[in-house]
PDB file of C-alpha atoms in Angstrom:
ATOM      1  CA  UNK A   1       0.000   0.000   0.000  1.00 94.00           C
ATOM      2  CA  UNK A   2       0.824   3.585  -0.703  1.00 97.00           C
ATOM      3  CA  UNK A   3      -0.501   6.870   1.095  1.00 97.00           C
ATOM      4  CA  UNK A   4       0.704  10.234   0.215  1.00 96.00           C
ATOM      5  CA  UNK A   5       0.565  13.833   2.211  1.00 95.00           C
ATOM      6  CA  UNK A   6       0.508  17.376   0.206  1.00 94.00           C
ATOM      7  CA  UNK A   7       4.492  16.336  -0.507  1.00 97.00           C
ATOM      8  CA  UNK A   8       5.217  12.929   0.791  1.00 98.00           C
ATOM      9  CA  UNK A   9       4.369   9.136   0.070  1.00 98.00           C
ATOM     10  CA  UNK A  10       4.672   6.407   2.572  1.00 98.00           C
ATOM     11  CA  UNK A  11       4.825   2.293   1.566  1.00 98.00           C
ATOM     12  CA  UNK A  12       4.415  -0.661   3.530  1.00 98.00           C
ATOM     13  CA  UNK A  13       6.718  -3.130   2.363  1.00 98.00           C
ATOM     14  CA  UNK A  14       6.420  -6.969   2.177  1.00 98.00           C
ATOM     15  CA  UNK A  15       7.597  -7.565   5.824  1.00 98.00           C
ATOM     16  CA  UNK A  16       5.491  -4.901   7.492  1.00 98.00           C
ATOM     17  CA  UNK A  17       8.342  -2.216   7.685  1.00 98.00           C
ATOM     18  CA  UNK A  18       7.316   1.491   6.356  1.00 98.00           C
ATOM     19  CA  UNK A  19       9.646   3.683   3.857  1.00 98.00           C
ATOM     20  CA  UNK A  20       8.799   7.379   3.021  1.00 98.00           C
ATOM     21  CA  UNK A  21      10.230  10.097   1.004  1.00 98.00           C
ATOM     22  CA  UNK A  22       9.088  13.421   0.208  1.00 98.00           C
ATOM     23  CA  UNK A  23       9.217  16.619   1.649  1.00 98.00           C
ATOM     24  CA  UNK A  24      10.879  16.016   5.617  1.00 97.00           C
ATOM     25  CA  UNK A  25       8.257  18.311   7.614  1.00 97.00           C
ATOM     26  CA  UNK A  26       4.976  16.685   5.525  1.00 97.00           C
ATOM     27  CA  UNK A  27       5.663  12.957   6.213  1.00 98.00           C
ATOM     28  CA  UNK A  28       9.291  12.385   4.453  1.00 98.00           C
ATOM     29  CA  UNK A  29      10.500  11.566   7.130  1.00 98.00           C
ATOM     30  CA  UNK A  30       9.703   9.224   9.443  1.00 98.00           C
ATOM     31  CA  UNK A  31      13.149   8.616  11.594  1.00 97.00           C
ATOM     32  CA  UNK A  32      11.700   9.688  14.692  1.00 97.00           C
ATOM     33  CA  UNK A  33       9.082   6.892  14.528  1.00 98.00           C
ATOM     34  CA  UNK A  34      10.410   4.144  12.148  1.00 97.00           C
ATOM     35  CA  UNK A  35      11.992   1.896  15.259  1.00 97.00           C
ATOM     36  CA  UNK A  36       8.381   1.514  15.792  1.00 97.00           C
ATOM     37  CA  UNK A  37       6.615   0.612  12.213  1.00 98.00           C
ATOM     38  CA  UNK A  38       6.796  -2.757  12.113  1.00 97.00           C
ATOM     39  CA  UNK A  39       4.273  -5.272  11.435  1.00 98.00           C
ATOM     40  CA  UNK A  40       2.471  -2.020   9.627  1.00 98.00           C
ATOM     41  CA  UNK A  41      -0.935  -2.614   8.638  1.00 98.00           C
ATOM     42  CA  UNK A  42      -2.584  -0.008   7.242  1.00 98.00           C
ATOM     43  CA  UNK A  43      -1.132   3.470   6.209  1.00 98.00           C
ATOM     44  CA  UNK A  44      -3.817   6.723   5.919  1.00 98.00           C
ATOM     45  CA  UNK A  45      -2.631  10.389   5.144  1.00 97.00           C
ATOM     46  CA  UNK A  46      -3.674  14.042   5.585  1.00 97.00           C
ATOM     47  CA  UNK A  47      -1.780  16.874   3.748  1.00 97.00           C
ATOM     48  CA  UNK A  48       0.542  16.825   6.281  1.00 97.00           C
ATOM     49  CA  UNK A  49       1.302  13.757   8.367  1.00 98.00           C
ATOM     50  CA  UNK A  50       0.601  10.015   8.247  1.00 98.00           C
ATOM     51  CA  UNK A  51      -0.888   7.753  10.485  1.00 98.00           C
ATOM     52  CA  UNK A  52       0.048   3.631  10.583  1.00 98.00           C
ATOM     53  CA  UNK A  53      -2.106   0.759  12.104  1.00 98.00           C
ATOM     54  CA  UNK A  54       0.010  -2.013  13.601  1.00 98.00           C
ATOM     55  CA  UNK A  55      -0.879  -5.700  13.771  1.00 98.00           C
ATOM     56  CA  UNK A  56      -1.301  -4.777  17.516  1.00 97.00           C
ATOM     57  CA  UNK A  57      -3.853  -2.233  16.530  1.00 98.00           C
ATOM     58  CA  UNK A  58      -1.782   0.419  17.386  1.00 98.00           C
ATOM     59  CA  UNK A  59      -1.173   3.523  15.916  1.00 98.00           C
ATOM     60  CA  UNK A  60       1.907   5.469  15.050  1.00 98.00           C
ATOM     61  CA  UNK A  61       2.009   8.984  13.352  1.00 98.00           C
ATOM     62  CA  UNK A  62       4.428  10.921  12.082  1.00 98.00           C
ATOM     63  CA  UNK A  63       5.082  14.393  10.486  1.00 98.00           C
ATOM     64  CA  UNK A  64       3.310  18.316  11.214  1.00 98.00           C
ATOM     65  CA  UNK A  65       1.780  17.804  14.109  1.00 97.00           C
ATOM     66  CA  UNK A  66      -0.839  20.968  13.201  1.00 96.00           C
ATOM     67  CA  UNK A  67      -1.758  18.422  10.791  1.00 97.00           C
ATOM     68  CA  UNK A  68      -1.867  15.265  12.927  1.00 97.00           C
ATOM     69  CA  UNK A  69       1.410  14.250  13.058  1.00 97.00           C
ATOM     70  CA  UNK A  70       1.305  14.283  16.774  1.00 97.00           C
ATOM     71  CA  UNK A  71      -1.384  11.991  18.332  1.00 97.00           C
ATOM     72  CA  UNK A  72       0.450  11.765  21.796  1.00 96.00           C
ATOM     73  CA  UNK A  73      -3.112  13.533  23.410  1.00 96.00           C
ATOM     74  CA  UNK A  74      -5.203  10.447  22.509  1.00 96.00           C
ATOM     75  CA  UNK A  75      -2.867   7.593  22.241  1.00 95.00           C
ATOM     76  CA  UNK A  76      -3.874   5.938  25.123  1.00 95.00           C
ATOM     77  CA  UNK A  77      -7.374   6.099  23.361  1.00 96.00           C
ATOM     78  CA  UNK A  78      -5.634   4.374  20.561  1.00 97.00           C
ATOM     79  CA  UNK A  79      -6.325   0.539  21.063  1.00 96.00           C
ATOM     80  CA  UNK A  80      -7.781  -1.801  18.885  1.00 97.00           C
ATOM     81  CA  UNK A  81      -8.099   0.356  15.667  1.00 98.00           C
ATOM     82  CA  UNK A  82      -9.618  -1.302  12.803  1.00 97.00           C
ATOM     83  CA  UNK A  83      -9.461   1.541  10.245  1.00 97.00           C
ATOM     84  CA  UNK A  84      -7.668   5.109  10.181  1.00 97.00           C
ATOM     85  CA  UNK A  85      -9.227   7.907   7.332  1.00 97.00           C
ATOM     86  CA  UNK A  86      -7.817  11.160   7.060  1.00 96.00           C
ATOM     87  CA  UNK A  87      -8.713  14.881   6.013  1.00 96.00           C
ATOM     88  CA  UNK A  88      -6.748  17.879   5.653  1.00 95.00           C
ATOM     89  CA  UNK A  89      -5.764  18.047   8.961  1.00 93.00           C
ATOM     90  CA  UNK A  90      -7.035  15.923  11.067  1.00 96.00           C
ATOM     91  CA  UNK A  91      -7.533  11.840  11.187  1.00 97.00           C
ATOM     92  CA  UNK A  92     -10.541   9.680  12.582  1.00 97.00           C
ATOM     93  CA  UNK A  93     -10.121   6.174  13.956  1.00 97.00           C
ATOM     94  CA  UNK A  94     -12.626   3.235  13.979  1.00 97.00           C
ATOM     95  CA  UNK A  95     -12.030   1.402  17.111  1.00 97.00           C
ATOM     96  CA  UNK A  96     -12.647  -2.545  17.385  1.00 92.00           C
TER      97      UNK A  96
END
């Protein structure tokens, strides 16, 4: 699967693992976070940031946090997620 921001693209790869490219600040770059996308899932974008399900039903994100890059607020809210969509700015989870 690929998801792209306003400037980035992300892909999960064969064994689960994520690579992006792009613009750094949009998604790009995802050093911060990649020690933790493994086993990715699913992969959902806004113009700014991704989001990734794990297996575990986790969810990482990564990039602006203005545009959702930072979901440290609700990550203890983030358990079980089935699907991730996102807008502009913002993204919505489906919970199990």
């Amino acid at each position: 699967q690929i998801s792209g921001t306003l400037c980035a693209f992300a892909a999960i790869l064969a064994d689960g693992s994520v690579v992006t490219w792009g613009l750094p600040r949009v998604g790009g770059d995802s050093s911060r976070v990649q020690h933790q996308l493994k086993n990715v899932q699913q992969i959902s974008g806004t113009v700014g940031a991704f989001a990734a399900i794990l297996a575990d039903g986790s969810v990482v994100t990564w990039g602006d946090p203005n545009r959702g890059g930072d979901s440290s607020a609700v990550q203890h809210q983030l358990k079980n997620v089935q699907q991730i969509s996102g807008t502009v700015g913002a993204f919505a989870a489906i919970l199990a």
